[in-house]
PDB file of C-alpha atoms and ligand atoms in Angstrom:
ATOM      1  CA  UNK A   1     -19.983  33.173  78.645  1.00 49.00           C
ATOM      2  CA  UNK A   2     -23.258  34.702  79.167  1.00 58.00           C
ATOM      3  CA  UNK A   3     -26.680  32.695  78.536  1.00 56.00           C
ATOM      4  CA  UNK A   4     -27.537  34.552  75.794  1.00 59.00           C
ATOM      5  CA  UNK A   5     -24.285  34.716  73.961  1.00 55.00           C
ATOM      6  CA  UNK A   6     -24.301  30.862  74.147  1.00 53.00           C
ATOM      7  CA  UNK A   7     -27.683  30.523  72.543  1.00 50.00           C
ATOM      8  CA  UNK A   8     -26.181  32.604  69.551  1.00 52.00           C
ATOM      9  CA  UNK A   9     -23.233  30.738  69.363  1.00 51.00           C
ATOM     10  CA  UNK A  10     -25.112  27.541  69.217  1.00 47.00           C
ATOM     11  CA  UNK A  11     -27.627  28.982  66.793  1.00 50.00           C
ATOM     12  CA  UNK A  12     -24.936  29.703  64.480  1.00 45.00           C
ATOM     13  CA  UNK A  13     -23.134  26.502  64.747  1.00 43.00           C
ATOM     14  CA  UNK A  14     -26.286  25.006  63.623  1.00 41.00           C
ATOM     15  CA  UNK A  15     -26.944  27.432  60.593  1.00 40.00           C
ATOM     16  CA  UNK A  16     -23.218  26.632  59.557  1.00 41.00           C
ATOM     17  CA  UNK A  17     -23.646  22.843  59.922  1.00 42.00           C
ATOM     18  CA  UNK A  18     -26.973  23.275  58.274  1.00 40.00           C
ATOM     19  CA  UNK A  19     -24.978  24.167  54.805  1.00 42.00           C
ATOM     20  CA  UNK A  20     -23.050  22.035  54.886  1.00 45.00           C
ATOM     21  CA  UNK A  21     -24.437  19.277  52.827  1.00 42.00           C
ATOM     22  CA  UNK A  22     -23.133  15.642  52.775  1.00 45.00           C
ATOM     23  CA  UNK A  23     -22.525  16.330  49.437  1.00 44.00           C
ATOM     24  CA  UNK A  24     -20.511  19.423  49.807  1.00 45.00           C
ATOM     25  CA  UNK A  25     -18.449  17.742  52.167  1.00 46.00           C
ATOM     26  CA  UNK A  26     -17.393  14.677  50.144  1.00 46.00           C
ATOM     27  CA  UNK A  27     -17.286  15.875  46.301  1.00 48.00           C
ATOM     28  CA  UNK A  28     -16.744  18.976  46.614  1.00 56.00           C
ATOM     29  CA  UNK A  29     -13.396  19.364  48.602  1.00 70.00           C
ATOM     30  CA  UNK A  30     -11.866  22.383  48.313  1.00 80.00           C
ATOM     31  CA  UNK A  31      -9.075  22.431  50.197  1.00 80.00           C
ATOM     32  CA  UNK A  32      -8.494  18.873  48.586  1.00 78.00           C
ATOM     33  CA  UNK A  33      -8.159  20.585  45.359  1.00 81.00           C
ATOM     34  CA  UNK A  34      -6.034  23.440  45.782  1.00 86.00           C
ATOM     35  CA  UNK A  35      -3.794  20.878  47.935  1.00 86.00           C
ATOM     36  CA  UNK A  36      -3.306  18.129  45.438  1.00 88.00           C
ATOM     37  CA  UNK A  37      -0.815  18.573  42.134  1.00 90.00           C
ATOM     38  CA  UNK A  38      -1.512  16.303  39.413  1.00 93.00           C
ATOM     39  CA  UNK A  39       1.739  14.375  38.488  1.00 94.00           C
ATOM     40  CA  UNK A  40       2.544  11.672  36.248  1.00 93.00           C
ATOM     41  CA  UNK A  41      -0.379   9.303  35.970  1.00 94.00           C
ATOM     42  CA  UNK A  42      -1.872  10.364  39.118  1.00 94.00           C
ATOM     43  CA  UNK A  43      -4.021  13.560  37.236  1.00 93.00           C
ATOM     44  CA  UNK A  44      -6.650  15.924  39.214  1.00 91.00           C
ATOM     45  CA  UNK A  45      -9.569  13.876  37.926  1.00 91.00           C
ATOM     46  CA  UNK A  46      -9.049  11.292  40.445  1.00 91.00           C
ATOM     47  CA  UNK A  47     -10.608  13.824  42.885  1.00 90.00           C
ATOM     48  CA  UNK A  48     -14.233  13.631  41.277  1.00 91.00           C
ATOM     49  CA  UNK A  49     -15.876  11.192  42.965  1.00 92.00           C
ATOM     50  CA  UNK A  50     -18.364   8.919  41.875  1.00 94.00           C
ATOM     51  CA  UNK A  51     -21.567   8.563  43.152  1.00 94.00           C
ATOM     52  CA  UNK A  52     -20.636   5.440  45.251  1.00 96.00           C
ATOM     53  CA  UNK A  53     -17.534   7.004  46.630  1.00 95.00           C
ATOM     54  CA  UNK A  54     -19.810   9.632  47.683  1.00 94.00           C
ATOM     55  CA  UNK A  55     -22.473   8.181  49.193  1.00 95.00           C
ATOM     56  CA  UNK A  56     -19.283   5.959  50.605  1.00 95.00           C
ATOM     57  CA  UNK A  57     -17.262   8.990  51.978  1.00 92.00           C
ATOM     58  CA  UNK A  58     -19.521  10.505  54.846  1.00 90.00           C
ATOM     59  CA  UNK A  59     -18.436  11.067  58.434  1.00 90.00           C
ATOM     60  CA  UNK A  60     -17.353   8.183  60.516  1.00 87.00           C
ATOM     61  CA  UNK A  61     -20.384   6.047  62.228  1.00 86.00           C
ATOM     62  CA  UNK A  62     -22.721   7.501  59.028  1.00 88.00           C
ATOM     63  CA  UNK A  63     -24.526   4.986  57.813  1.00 89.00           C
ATOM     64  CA  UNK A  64     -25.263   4.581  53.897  1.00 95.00           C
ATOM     65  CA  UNK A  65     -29.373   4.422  53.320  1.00 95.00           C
ATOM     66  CA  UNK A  66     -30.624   0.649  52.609  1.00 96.00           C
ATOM     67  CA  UNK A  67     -31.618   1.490  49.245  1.00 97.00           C
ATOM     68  CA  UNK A  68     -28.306   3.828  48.153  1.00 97.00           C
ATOM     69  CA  UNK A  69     -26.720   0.952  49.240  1.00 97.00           C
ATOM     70  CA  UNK A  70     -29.089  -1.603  47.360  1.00 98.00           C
ATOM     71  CA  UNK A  71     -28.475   0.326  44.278  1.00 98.00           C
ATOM     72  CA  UNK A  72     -24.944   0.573  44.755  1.00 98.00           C
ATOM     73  CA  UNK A  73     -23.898  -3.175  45.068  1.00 98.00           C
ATOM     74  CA  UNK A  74     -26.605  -4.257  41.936  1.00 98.00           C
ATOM     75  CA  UNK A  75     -24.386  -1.525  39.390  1.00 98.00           C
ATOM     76  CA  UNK A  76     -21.205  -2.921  40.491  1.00 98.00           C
ATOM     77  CA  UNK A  77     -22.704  -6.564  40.322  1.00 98.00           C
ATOM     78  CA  UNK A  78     -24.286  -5.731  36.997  1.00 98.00           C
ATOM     79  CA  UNK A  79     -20.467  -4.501  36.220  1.00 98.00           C
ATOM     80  CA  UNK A  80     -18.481  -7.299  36.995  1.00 98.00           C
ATOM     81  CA  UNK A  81     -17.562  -9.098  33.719  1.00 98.00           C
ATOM     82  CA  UNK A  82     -16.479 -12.613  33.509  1.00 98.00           C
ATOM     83  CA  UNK A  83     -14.132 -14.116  30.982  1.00 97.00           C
ATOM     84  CA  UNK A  84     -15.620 -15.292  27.680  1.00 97.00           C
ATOM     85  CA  UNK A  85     -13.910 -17.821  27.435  1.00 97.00           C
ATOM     86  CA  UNK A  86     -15.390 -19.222  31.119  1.00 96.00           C
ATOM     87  CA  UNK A  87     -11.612 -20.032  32.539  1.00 97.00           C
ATOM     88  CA  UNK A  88     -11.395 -18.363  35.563  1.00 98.00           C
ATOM     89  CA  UNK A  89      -8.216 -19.623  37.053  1.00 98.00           C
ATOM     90  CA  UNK A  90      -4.423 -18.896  35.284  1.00 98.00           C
ATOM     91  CA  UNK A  91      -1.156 -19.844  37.468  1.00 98.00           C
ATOM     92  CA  UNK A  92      -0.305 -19.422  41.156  1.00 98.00           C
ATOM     93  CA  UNK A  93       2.794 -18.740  40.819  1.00 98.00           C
ATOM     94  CA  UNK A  94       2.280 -15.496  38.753  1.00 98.00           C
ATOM     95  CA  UNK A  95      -0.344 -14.723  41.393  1.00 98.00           C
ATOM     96  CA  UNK A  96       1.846 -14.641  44.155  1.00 98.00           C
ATOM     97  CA  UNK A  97       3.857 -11.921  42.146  1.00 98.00           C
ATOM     98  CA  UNK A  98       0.873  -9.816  41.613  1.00 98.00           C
ATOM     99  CA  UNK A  99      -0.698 -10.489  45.524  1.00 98.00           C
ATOM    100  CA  UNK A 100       3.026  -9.486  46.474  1.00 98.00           C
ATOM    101  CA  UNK A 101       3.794  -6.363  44.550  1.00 98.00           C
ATOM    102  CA  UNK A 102       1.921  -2.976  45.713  1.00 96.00           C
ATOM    103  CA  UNK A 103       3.702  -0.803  42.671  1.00 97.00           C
ATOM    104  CA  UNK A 104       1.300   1.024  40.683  1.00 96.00           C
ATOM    105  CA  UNK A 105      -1.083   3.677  39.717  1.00 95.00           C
ATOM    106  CA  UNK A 106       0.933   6.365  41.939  1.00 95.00           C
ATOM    107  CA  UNK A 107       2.417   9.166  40.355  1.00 95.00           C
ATOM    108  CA  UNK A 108       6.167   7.635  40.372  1.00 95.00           C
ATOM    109  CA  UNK A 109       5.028   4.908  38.361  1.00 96.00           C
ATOM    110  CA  UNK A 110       5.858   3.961  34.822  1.00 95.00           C
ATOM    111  CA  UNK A 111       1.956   3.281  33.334  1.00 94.00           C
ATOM    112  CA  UNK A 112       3.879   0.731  31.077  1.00 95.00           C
ATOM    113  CA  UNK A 113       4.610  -1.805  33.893  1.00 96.00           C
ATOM    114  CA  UNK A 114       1.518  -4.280  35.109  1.00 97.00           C
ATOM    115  CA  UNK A 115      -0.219  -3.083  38.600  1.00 98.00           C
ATOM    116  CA  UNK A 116       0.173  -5.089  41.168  1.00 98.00           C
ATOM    117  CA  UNK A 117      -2.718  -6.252  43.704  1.00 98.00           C
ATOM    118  CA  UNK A 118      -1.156  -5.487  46.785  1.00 98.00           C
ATOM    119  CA  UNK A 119      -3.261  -8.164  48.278  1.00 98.00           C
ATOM    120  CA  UNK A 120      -0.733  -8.457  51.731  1.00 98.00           C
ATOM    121  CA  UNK A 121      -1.229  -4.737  52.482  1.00 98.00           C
ATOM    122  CA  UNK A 122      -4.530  -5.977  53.490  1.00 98.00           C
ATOM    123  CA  UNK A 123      -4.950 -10.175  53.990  1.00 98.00           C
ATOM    124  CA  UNK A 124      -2.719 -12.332  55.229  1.00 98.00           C
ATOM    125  CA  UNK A 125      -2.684 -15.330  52.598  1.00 98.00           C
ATOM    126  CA  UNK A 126       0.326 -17.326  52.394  1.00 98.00           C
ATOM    127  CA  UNK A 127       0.934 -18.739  56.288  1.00 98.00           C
ATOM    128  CA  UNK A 128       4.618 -18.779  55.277  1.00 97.00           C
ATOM    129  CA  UNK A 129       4.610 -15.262  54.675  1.00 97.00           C
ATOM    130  CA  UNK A 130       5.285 -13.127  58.118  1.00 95.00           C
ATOM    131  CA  UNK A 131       4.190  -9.638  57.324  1.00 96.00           C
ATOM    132  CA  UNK A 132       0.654  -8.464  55.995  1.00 98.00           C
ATOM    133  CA  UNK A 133      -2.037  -6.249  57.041  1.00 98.00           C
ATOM    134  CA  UNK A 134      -5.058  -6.874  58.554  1.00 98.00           C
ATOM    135  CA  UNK A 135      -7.891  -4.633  57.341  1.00 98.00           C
ATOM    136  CA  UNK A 136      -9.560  -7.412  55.621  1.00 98.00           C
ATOM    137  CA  UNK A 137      -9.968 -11.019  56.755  1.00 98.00           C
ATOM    138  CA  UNK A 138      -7.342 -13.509  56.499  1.00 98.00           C
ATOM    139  CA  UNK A 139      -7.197 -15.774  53.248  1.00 98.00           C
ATOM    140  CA  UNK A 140      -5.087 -18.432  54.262  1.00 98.00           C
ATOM    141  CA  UNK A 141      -6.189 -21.765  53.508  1.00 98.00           C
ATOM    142  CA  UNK A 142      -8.894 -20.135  50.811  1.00 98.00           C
ATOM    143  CA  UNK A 143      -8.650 -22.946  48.550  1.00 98.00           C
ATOM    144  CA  UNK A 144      -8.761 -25.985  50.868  1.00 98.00           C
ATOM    145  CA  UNK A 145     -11.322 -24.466  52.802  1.00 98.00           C
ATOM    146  CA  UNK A 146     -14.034 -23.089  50.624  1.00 98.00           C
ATOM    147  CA  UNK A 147     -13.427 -25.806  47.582  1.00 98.00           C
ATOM    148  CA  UNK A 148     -13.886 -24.787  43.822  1.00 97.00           C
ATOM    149  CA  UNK A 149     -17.581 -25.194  43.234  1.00 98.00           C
ATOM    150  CA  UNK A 150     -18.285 -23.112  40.426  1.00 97.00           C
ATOM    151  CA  UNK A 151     -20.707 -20.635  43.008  1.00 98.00           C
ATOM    152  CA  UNK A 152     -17.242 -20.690  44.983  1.00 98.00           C
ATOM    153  CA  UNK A 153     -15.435 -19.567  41.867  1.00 98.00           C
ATOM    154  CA  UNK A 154     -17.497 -16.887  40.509  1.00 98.00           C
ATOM    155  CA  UNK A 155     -18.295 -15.579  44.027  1.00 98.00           C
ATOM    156  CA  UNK A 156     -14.212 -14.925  44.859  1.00 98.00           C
ATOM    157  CA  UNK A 157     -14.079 -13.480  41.069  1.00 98.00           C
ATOM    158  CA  UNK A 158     -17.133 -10.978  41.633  1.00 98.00           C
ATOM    159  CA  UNK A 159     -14.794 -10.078  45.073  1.00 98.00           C
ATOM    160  CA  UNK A 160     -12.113  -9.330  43.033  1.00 98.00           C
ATOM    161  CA  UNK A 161     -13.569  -7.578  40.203  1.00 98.00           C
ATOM    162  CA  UNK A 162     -15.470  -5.428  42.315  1.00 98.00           C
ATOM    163  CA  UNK A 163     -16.009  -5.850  46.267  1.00 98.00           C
ATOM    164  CA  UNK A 164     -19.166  -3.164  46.378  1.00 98.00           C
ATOM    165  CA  UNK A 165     -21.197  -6.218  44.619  1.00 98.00           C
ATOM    166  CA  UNK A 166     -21.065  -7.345  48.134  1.00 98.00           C
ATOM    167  CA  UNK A 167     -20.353  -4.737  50.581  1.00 97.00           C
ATOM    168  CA  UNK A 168     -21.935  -1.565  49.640  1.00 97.00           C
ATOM    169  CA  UNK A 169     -18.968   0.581  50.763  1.00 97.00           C
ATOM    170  CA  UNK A 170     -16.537  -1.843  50.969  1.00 97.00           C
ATOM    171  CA  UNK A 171     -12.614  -0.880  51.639  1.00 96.00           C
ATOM    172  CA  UNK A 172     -11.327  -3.038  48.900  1.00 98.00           C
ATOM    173  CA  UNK A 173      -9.748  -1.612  45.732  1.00 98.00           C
ATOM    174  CA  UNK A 174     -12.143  -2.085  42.380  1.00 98.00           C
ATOM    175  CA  UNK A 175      -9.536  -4.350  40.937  1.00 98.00           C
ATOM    176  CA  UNK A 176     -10.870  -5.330  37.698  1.00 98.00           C
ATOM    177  CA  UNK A 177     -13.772  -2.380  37.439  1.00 98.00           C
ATOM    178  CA  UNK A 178     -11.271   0.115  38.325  1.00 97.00           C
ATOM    179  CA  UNK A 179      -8.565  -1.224  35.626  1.00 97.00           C
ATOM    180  CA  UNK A 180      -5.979  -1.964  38.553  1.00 98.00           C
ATOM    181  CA  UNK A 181      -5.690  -5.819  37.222  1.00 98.00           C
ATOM    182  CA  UNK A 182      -6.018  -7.185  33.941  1.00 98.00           C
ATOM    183  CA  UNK A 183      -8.324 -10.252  33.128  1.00 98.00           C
ATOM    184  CA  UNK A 184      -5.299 -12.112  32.958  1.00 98.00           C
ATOM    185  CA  UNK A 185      -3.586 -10.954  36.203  1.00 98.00           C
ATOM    186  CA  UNK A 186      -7.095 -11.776  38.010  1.00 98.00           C
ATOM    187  CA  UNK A 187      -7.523 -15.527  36.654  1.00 98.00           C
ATOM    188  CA  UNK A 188      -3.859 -15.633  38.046  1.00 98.00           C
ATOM    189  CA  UNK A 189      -4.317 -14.234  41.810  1.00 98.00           C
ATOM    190  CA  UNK A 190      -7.597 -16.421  41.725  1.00 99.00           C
ATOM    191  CA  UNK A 191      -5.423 -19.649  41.015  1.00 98.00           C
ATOM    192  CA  UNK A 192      -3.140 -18.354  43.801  1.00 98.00           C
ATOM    193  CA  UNK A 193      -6.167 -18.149  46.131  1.00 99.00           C
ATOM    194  CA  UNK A 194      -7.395 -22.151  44.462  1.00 98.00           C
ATOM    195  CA  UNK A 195      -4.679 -24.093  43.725  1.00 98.00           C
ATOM    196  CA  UNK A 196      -4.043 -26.784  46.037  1.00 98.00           C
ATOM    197  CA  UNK A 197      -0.550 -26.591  45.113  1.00 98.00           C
ATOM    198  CA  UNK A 198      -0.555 -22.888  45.790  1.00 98.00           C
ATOM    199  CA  UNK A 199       1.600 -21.496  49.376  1.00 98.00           C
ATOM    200  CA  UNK A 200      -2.232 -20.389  50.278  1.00 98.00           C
ATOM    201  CA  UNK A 201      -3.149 -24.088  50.845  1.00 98.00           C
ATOM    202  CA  UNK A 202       0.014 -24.718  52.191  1.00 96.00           C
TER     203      UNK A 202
HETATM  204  C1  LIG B 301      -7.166  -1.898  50.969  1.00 74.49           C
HETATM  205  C2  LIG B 301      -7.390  -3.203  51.524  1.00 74.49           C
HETATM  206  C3  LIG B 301      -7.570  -4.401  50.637  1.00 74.49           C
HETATM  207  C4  LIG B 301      -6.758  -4.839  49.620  1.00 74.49           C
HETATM  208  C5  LIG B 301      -5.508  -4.170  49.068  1.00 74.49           C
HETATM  209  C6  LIG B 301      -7.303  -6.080  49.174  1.00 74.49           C
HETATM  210  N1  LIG B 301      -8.425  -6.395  49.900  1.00 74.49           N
HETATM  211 FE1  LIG B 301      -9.553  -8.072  49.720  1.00 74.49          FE
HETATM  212  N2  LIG B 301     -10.824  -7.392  51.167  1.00 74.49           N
HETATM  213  C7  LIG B 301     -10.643  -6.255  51.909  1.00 74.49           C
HETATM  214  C8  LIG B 301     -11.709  -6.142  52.897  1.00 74.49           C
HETATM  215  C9  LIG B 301     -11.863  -5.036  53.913  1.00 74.49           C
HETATM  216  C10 LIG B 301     -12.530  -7.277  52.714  1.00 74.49           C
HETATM  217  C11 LIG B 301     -13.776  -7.660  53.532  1.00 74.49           C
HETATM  218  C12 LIG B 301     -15.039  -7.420  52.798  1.00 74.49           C
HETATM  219  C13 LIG B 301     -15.340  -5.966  52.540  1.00 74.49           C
HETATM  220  O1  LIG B 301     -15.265  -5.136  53.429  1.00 74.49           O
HETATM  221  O2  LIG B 301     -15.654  -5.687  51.397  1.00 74.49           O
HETATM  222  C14 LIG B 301     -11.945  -8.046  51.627  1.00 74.49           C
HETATM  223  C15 LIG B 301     -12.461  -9.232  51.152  1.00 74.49           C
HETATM  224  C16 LIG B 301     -11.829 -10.072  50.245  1.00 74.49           C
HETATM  225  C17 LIG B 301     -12.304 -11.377  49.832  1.00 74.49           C
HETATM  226  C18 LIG B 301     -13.568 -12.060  50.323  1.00 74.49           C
HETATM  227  C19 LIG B 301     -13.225 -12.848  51.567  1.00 74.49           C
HETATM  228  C20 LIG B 301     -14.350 -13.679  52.102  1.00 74.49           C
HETATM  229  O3  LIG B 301     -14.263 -14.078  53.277  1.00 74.49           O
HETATM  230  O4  LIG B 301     -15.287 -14.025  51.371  1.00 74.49           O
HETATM  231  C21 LIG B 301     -11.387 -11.884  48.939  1.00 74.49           C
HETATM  232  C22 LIG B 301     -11.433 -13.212  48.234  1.00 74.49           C
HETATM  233  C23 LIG B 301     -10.353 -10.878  48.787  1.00 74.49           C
HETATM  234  N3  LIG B 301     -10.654  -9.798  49.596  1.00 74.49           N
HETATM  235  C24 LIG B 301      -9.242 -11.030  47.964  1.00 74.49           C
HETATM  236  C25 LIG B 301      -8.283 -10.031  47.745  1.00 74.49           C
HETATM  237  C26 LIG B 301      -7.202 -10.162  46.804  1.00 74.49           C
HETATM  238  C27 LIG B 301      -6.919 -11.395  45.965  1.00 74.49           C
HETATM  239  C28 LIG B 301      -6.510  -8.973  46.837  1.00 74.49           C
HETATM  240  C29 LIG B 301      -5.345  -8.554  45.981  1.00 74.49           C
HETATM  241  C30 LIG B 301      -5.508  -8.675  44.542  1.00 74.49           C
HETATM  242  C31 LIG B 301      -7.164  -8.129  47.833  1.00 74.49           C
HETATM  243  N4  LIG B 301      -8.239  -8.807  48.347  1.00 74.49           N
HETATM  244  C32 LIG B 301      -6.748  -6.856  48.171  1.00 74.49           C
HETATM  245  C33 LIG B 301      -9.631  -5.344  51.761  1.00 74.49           C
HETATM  246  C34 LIG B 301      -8.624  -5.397  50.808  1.00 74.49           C
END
């Protein structure tokens, strides 16, 4: 390739690069679109991103502005709602369930049956249990080794609720902001996290 030819190539590489706006690139995915059928539960709206999952969805190694991501964790901090009635921990046992099952929300399931958190897909929590993922940091021992201080408490609720309180683009699912978990499922995987009796603190 001749000198010159190169120079226009690059040139236009640049001018095509130049259009392409962060913004363009994350919300407004075309090919996405006219890829994706809406089916069951699982309609076309869950392609419009919201300004966190936007700012949240550039290219690998991009890093999200100190103040988009300042703003970001304070809404989903100012978001997070505890329970009025200031009990934030249910039964273990039914928190297992919900930390084991990773049904819901996709377009097979029935809306009528309760999420689950699909907690393993991501933590290891129970030692006993052999299989989990590993995209977020292990949970075993929660309980025994962070206590129940009522800072403790709130903190692990605010986590669940919604991670970006924290983590500005975290990878964890909204699960109380988004509607994945109920108040009641929530004060239930938090007593499976707390309980002493709980396989966690096993
Ligand atoms: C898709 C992966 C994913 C799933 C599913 C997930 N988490 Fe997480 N979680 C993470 C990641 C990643 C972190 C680390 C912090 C971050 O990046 O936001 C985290 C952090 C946490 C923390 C804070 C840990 C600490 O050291 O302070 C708690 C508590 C937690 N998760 C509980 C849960 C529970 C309970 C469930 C199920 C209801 C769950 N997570 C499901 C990815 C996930």
């Amino acid at each position: 390739m001749s000198a010159r030819c190169l120079v226009a190539t690059l040139s236009l590489l640049v001018l095509v690069l130049a259009t392409l706006s962060p913004t363009t690139m994350a919300g407004d995915n075309e090919s996405l679109t006219a890829s994706y059928r809406a089916k069951g539960q699982a309609g076309l709206d869950r392609l419009q991103q919201s300004e966190m999952q936007q700012a949240c969805s550039g290219p690998v190694g991009m890093e999200v502005a100190a103040d988009v991501a300042t703003k970001i964790q304070k809404a989903a901090m100012d978001g997070v709602v505890l329970p009025a009635d200031g009990k934030l921990l249910g039964q273990w046992e039914k928190g297992q369930k919900i930390a084991q099952t990773g049904t819901g929300m996709q377009s097979s399931d029935d809306p009528a049956t309760p999420n689950g958190g699909n907690c393993y897909a991501c933590h290891q929590l129970a030692p006993e249990e052999i299989s989990f993922g590993t995209l977020g940091p292990s949970l075993a021992g929660y309980g025994k080794i962070r206590g129940q201080s009522e800072a403790m408490l709130k903190y692990t609720w605010t986590r669940i609720w919604n991670s970006h309180a924290y983590s500005a683009c975290s990878h964890m699912p909204r699960f109380g902001d988004a509607k994945i978990l109920t108040e009641e499922q929530i004060r239930d995987v938090m007593a499976f996290l707390f309980d002493p009796a709980s396989p966690v603190n096993k």
